[in-house]
CSV table of C-alpha atoms in Angstrom, one decimal:
chain,number,residue,atom,x,y,z
A,1399,MET,CA,4.3,27.2,-21.5
A,1400,GLY,CA,7.9,26.8,-20.5
A,1401,ASN,CA,10.9,26.2,-22.7
A,1402,GLY,CA,10.5,22.4,-22.3
A,1403,GLY,CA,6.9,22.6,-23.5
A,1404,TRP,CA,7.9,24.7,-26.6
A,1405,SER,CA,10.7,22.3,-27.3
A,1406,ARG,CA,8.5,19.3,-27.1
A,1407,LEU,CA,5.8,21.0,-29.2
A,1408,LEU,CA,8.2,22.0,-32.0
A,1409,ARG,CA,9.8,18.5,-31.9
A,1410,TRP,CA,6.5,16.8,-32.7
A,1411,TRP,CA,4.7,19.4,-34.8
A,1412,GLY,CA,7.4,21.3,-36.7
A,1413,GLY,CA,8.3,18.6,-39.2
A,1414,THR,CA,4.7,17.5,-39.6
A,1415,VAL,CA,3.4,21.0,-40.4
A,1416,LEU,CA,6.2,21.6,-42.9
A,1417,ALA,CA,5.4,18.2,-44.6
A,1418,ALA,CA,1.7,19.1,-44.7
A,1419,MET,CA,2.4,22.5,-46.4
A,1420,CYS,CA,4.6,20.9,-49.0
A,1421,ALA,CA,2.0,18.3,-49.7
A,1422,GLY,CA,-0.7,20.9,-50.1
A,1423,ALA,CA,1.5,23.0,-52.4
A,1424,ALA,CA,2.2,20.0,-54.5
A,1425,PHE,CA,-1.5,19.2,-54.8
A,1426,ILE,CA,-2.2,22.8,-55.9
A,1427,ALA,CA,0.5,22.6,-58.5
A,1428,GLN,CA,-0.9,19.4,-59.9
A,1429,ALA,CA,-4.4,21.0,-60.0
A,1430,GLU,CA,-3.0,24.1,-61.7
A,1431,ALA,CA,-1.5,22.0,-64.5
A,1432,ALA,CA,-4.8,20.4,-65.3
A,1433,GLU,CA,-6.6,21.7,-68.5
A,1434,ASN,CA,-10.2,22.5,-69.4
A,1435,LEU,CA,-11.3,23.4,-65.9
A,1436,SER,CA,-13.4,26.4,-65.1
A,1437,LEU,CA,-12.1,28.9,-62.5
A,1438,TRP,CA,-14.7,27.8,-59.9
A,1439,VAL,CA,-14.0,24.1,-60.3
A,1440,SER,CA,-10.3,24.6,-60.3
A,1441,TRP,CA,-10.2,26.6,-57.0
A,1442,THR,CA,-12.7,24.1,-55.4
A,1443,ILE,CA,-10.4,21.2,-56.3
A,1444,LYS,CA,-7.3,23.1,-55.1
A,1445,LEU,CA,-8.7,24.2,-51.8
A,1446,GLY,CA,-10.5,20.9,-51.0
A,1447,GLY,CA,-7.7,18.7,-52.0
A,1448,ALA,CA,-5.1,20.8,-50.2
A,1449,GLY,CA,-7.2,20.8,-47.0
A,1450,ALA,CA,-7.8,17.1,-47.2
A,1451,THR,CA,-4.1,16.4,-47.7
A,1452,VAL,CA,-3.1,18.6,-44.7
A,1453,VAL,CA,-5.8,16.9,-42.5
A,1454,ALA,CA,-4.6,13.5,-43.5
A,1455,LEU,CA,-1.1,14.3,-42.5
A,1456,LEU,CA,-1.9,16.2,-39.3
A,1457,LEU,CA,-4.4,13.8,-37.7
A,1458,PRO,CA,-2.0,10.8,-37.3
A,1459,ALA,CA,0.7,13.2,-36.0
A,1460,ARG,CA,-1.7,14.7,-33.5
A,1461,GLN,CA,-2.8,11.2,-32.2
A,1462,THR,CA,0.9,10.2,-31.8
A,1463,TRP,CA,1.7,13.4,-30.0
A,1464,THR,CA,-1.3,13.0,-27.6
A,1465,GLU,CA,-0.3,9.4,-26.8
A,1466,VAL,CA,3.3,10.4,-26.1
A,1467,ARG,CA,2.3,13.3,-24.0
A,1468,ALA,CA,-0.1,11.1,-22.0
A,1469,ARG,CA,2.7,8.6,-21.4
A,1470,GLU,CA,5.1,11.3,-20.3
A,1471,ASP,CA,2.6,12.8,-17.9
A,1472,ALA,CA,1.8,9.3,-16.5
A,1473,GLU,CA,5.5,8.7,-15.9
A,1474,GLN,CA,5.9,12.0,-14.1
A,1475,LEU,CA,2.8,11.2,-11.9
A,1476,ALA,CA,4.2,7.7,-11.1
A,1477,LYS,CA,7.6,9.2,-10.1
A,1478,ALA,CA,5.9,11.8,-7.9
A,1479,ALA,CA,3.8,9.0,-6.3
A,1480,VAL,CA,6.8,6.8,-5.6
A,1481,THR,CA,8.7,9.8,-4.1
A,1482,SER,CA,5.7,10.6,-1.9
A,1483,TYR,CA,5.3,7.0,-0.8
A,1484,GLN,CA,9.0,6.7,0.1
A,1485,LEU,CA,8.8,9.9,2.2
A,1486,VAL,CA,5.7,8.6,4.1
A,1487,PHE,CA,7.3,5.2,4.6
A,1488,ARG,CA,10.4,6.8,6.1
A,1489,SER,CA,8.4,9.1,8.3
A,1490,VAL,CA,6.6,5.9,9.6
A,1491,LEU,CA,9.6,3.6,10.0
A,1492,LEU,CA,12.1,5.9,11.6
A,1493,PRO,CA,10.1,6.8,14.7
A,1494,LEU,CA,9.1,3.2,15.1
A,1495,THR,CA,12.8,2.1,15.2
A,1496,ASP,CA,13.4,4.5,18.0
A,1497,ILE,CA,10.5,3.1,20.0
A,1498,PHE,CA,11.5,-0.5,19.4
A,1499,ASP,CA,15.0,0.4,20.6
A,1500,GLN,CA,13.5,1.8,23.8
A,1501,ILE,CA,11.7,-1.5,24.4
A,1502,ILE,CA,14.8,-3.6,24.1
A,1503,THR,CA,17.1,-1.3,26.0
A,1504,ALA,CA,14.6,-0.3,28.8
A,1505,PRO,CA,16.4,-0.3,32.2
A,1506,ASN,CA,13.5,-1.7,34.2
A,1507,GLU,CA,10.2,-3.5,33.7
A,1508,THR,CA,8.1,-0.3,34.2
A,1509,SER,CA,10.0,1.5,31.4
A,1510,ARG,CA,9.7,-1.6,29.2
A,1511,MET,CA,5.9,-1.8,29.7
A,1512,GLU,CA,5.6,1.9,28.8
A,1513,ALA,CA,7.7,1.5,25.7
A,1514,LYS,CA,5.6,-1.6,24.7
A,1515,GLY,CA,2.4,0.4,25.0
A,1516,ALA,CA,3.9,3.3,23.0
A,1517,ALA,CA,5.0,0.9,20.3
A,1518,LYS,CA,1.6,-0.8,19.9
A,1519,GLN,CA,-0.1,2.6,19.6
A,1520,ALA,CA,2.6,3.9,17.2
A,1521,VAL,CA,2.1,0.9,15.0
A,1522,VAL,CA,-1.7,1.3,14.7
A,1523,ASN,CA,-1.2,5.0,14.0
A,1524,SER,CA,1.4,4.1,11.3
A,1525,VAL,CA,-1.0,1.7,9.7
A,1526,VAL,CA,-3.6,4.4,9.3
A,1527,GLN,CA,-1.0,6.9,8.0
A,1528,LEU,CA,0.7,4.5,5.6
A,1529,THR,CA,-2.4,3.0,4.0
A,1530,ASN,CA,-4.1,6.5,3.8
A,1531,VAL,CA,-7.6,5.1,3.4
A,1532,PRO,CA,-10.4,7.6,4.3
A,1533,ARG,CA,-11.9,6.9,7.7
A,1534,ALA,CA,-10.1,3.6,8.1
A,1535,ARG,CA,-9.5,2.1,11.6
A,1536,SER,CA,-6.5,0.1,12.8
A,1537,CYS,CA,-6.6,-1.9,16.0
A,1538,TYR,CA,-4.2,-4.0,18.0
A,1539,PHE,CA,-5.8,-6.9,19.8
A,1540,GLU,CA,-3.7,-8.4,22.6
A,1541,TYR,CA,-3.4,-12.2,22.9
A,1542,VAL,CA,-4.3,-13.2,26.5
A,1543,CYS,CA,-4.4,-16.7,27.9
A,1544,SER,CA,-6.2,-17.4,31.1
A,1545,ASN,CA,-6.8,-21.0,32.2
A,1546,GLN,CA,-8.1,-22.9,29.2
A,1547,GLU,CA,-9.5,-19.8,27.5
A,1548,LYS,CA,-7.7,-17.6,24.9
A,1549,ARG,CA,-8.8,-14.1,24.2
A,1550,LEU,CA,-8.1,-11.2,21.9
A,1551,ILE,CA,-8.7,-7.9,23.5
A,1552,CYS,CA,-8.5,-4.5,21.8
A,1553,ARG,CA,-5.8,-2.4,23.6
A,1554,ASN,CA,-5.0,0.2,21.0
A,1555,TYR,CA,-6.8,1.7,18.0
A,1556,ALA,CA,-6.5,4.7,15.6
A,1557,GLY,CA,-8.4,6.2,12.8
A,1558,ARG,CA,-12.2,6.4,13.3
A,1559,ASP,CA,-13.1,7.6,16.8
A,1560,SER,CA,-15.1,4.5,17.7
A,1561,LYS,CA,-13.5,1.6,19.5
A,1562,PRO,CA,-14.3,-1.9,18.1
A,1563,ARG,CA,-17.1,-3.7,19.9
A,1564,ALA,CA,-15.6,-7.2,19.2
A,1565,GLU,CA,-13.7,-9.2,21.8
A,1566,PHE,CA,-12.7,-12.6,20.6
A,1567,SER,CA,-12.7,-15.7,22.8
A,1568,SER,CA,-11.7,-19.3,22.1
A,1569,ALA,CA,-14.7,-20.4,24.1
A,1570,ASN,CA,-17.0,-19.0,21.4
A,1571,PRO,CA,-17.2,-21.4,18.4
A,1572,ASP,CA,-17.8,-18.5,16.0
A,1573,HIS,CA,-14.3,-17.3,16.8
A,1574,ALA,CA,-12.5,-20.5,16.3
A,1575,GLU,CA,-11.3,-19.5,12.8
A,1576,VAL,CA,-9.8,-16.3,14.1
A,1577,PHE,CA,-7.6,-18.2,16.6
A,1578,ARG,CA,-6.7,-20.9,14.0
A,1579,LEU,CA,-5.4,-18.3,11.6
A,1580,LEU,CA,-3.5,-16.5,14.4
A,1581,GLU,CA,-1.8,-19.7,15.7
A,1582,ASP,CA,-0.9,-20.6,12.1
A,1583,ARG,CA,0.6,-17.1,11.6
A,1584,GLN,CA,-1.7,-16.5,8.7
A,1585,ALA,CA,-3.1,-13.1,7.5
A,1586,GLU,CA,-6.8,-12.6,6.5
A,1587,PHE,CA,-8.0,-10.2,3.9
A,1588,LYS,CA,-11.7,-9.7,3.1
A,1589,GLN,CA,-12.4,-7.1,0.4
A,1590,ASN,CA,-16.2,-7.3,0.8
A,1591,ILE,CA,-17.6,-9.0,3.9
A,1592,ASN,CA,-21.1,-9.1,2.3
A,1593,GLN,CA,-19.8,-11.7,-0.2
A,1594,GLU,CA,-18.3,-13.9,2.4
A,1595,ASP,CA,-19.5,-17.1,4.0
A,1596,SER,CA,-22.4,-16.3,6.3
A,1597,LEU,CA,-21.1,-18.9,8.9
A,1598,ARG,CA,-17.8,-17.0,9.2
A,1599,LEU,CA,-19.3,-13.5,9.0
A,1600,PRO,CA,-23.1,-13.6,9.7
A,1601,HIS,CA,-24.9,-11.3,7.3
A,1602,ASP,CA,-27.5,-10.4,10.0
A,1603,ARG,CA,-24.9,-8.8,12.2
A,1604,ASP,CA,-24.6,-5.0,12.2
A,1605,TYR,CA,-21.0,-4.4,11.0
A,1606,THR,CA,-19.6,-0.9,11.1
A,1607,TYR,CA,-17.2,-1.8,8.3
A,1608,LYS,CA,-17.3,-3.5,4.9
A,1609,THR,CA,-13.8,-4.7,4.4
A,1610,PHE,CA,-10.9,-5.7,6.7
A,1611,ILE,CA,-7.4,-7.1,7.0
A,1612,SER,CA,-5.9,-8.9,10.0
A,1613,VAL,CA,-2.3,-10.0,10.4
A,1614,PRO,CA,-0.6,-11.8,13.3
A,1615,VAL,CA,1.9,-10.0,15.6
A,1616,ALA,CA,4.1,-13.0,16.4
A,1617,THR,CA,7.3,-14.8,16.0
A,1618,SER,CA,7.8,-18.5,15.2
A,1619,ALA,CA,7.9,-19.1,19.0
A,1620,GLU,CA,5.5,-16.7,20.5
A,1621,ILE,CA,2.1,-15.0,19.7
A,1622,PHE,CA,1.6,-11.4,20.9
A,1623,GLY,CA,-1.6,-10.3,19.2
A,1624,LEU,CA,-3.5,-9.3,16.1
A,1625,LEU,CA,-3.1,-6.2,14.0
A,1626,THR,CA,-6.3,-5.2,12.0
A,1627,LEU,CA,-7.4,-2.6,9.6
A,1628,ASP,CA,-11.0,-2.0,8.5
A,1629,ALA,CA,-12.8,0.5,6.2
A,1630,LEU,CA,-16.3,1.7,5.6
A,1631,GLN,CA,-16.6,0.9,1.9
A,1632,GLU,CA,-16.2,-2.4,0.0
A,1633,ASP,CA,-12.9,-2.8,-1.9
A,1634,GLU,CA,-11.3,0.2,-0.3
A,1635,LEU,CA,-8.5,-1.9,1.1
A,1636,LEU,CA,-5.9,-3.3,-1.4
A,1637,PRO,CA,-3.4,-6.2,-1.4
A,1638,ARG,CA,-0.5,-3.7,-0.9
A,1639,HIS,CA,-2.1,-2.6,2.4
A,1640,GLU,CA,-1.9,-6.2,3.6
A,1641,LYS,CA,1.8,-6.3,2.7
A,1642,GLU,CA,2.5,-3.0,4.5
A,1643,MET,CA,0.7,-4.3,7.6
A,1644,LEU,CA,2.6,-7.6,7.6
A,1645,LEU,CA,5.9,-5.6,7.6
A,1646,LEU,CA,4.8,-3.5,10.6
A,1647,ALA,CA,3.4,-6.5,12.5
A,1648,GLN,CA,6.6,-8.4,12.0
A,1649,LEU,CA,8.7,-5.5,13.2
A,1650,LEU,CA,6.5,-5.2,16.3
A,1651,GLY,CA,6.6,-8.9,17.0
A,1652,ILE,CA,10.4,-8.9,16.8
A,1653,ALA,CA,10.6,-5.9,19.2
A,1654,LEU,CA,8.3,-7.6,21.7
A,1655,ALA,CA,10.1,-10.9,21.4
A,1656,GLY,CA,13.4,-9.2,22.0
A,1657,SER,CA,12.2,-7.5,25.1
A,1658,ASN,CA,10.9,-10.8,26.5
A,1659,ARG,CA,14.2,-12.6,25.7
A,1660,ASP,CA,16.3,-9.8,27.4
A,1661,ARG,CA,14.1,-9.9,30.5
A,1662,SER,CA,14.4,-13.7,30.7
A,1663,ILE,CA,18.2,-13.4,30.5
A,1664,MET,CA,18.3,-10.8,33.2
A,1665,ASN,CA,16.3,-13.0,35.5
A,1666,ARG,CA,18.8,-15.9,35.3
A,1667,ALA,CA,21.8,-16.6,37.4
A,1668,PRO,CA,25.0,-14.8,36.3
A,1669,ASP,CA,26.5,-18.0,34.8
A,1670,ASP,CA,23.3,-18.9,33.0
A,1671,ARG,CA,23.1,-15.3,31.8
A,1672,LYS,CA,26.6,-15.4,30.4
A,1673,ALA,CA,25.9,-18.6,28.5
A,1674,ALA,CA,22.7,-17.3,27.1
A,1675,ALA,CA,24.4,-14.1,25.9
A,1676,CYS,CA,27.1,-16.3,24.2
A,1677,GLN,CA,24.5,-18.4,22.6
A,1678,ALA,CA,22.7,-15.4,21.2
A,1679,SER,CA,25.9,-14.0,19.7
A,1680,SER,CA,26.7,-17.3,17.9
A,1681,PRO,CA,25.7,-17.8,14.2
A,1682,ILE,CA,22.3,-19.3,13.6
A,1683,THR,CA,20.8,-21.2,10.7
A,1684,ARG,CA,17.8,-19.6,9.2
A,1685,ARG,CA,14.7,-21.8,8.7
A,1686,ASP,CA,12.0,-20.6,6.4
A,1687,ASN,CA,8.5,-21.2,7.7
A,1688,SER,CA,6.1,-21.1,4.8
A,1689,THR,CA,2.6,-19.7,5.4
A,1690,ALA,CA,-0.4,-19.6,3.2
């Protein structure tokens, strides 16, 4: 036990033990002053009374000391957890910012496409690392429009070594809710799919996961895809995981939107390009888009 432990021990127990000894001595003195008691009865009263007095004083002190020590230990664990979380968060965000910068500043379309692919893979890797759920799997589904059909195709995944079997199509009525949520920029969190509506998630289907989160990768003007996380056991995913995914998805959406905007400016005539650059540098008014 270190100096801090001894100091804490003496602080809580020193005064209590001294008070108990004084109380026990006082009880013995009172019993000694009593008359007409045999030696055996006198010593029985002295020892029993002194012991009961000491116990009565020490037990509440011990309970208080135990509660204080548990609270101090919990505070130390909480501080350590916050520090660890901050380190993990920084280790996730700093590399992502470098990749996002490569997307926006890429000198040509080939470099830009390579940076986009690296960013999507880095984001799904970061989701798995940041959430730290055993055998969880994160996926990025790319939003593809062809003719009248819209599809979500898994391009990147991390975590479990099995690629998701699902591929979503707007032509399939069972997938209509997925596209509605995506187009409304709404996240979806199911803690236990076995307790969900059978029309939305049929119970007779062989799912390889029991809980999932999906968040849109989009801006107010453009949809890029869907970021998902699933786990093998019910209730393994928590509301904080959804918030972490929303942050990563928003960062990815901003980076992808920035690359598209820069490319459209570069494809314009010089005069139009200059006007667009001036417009981008002018102040804008923020408009909040509320989502459920």
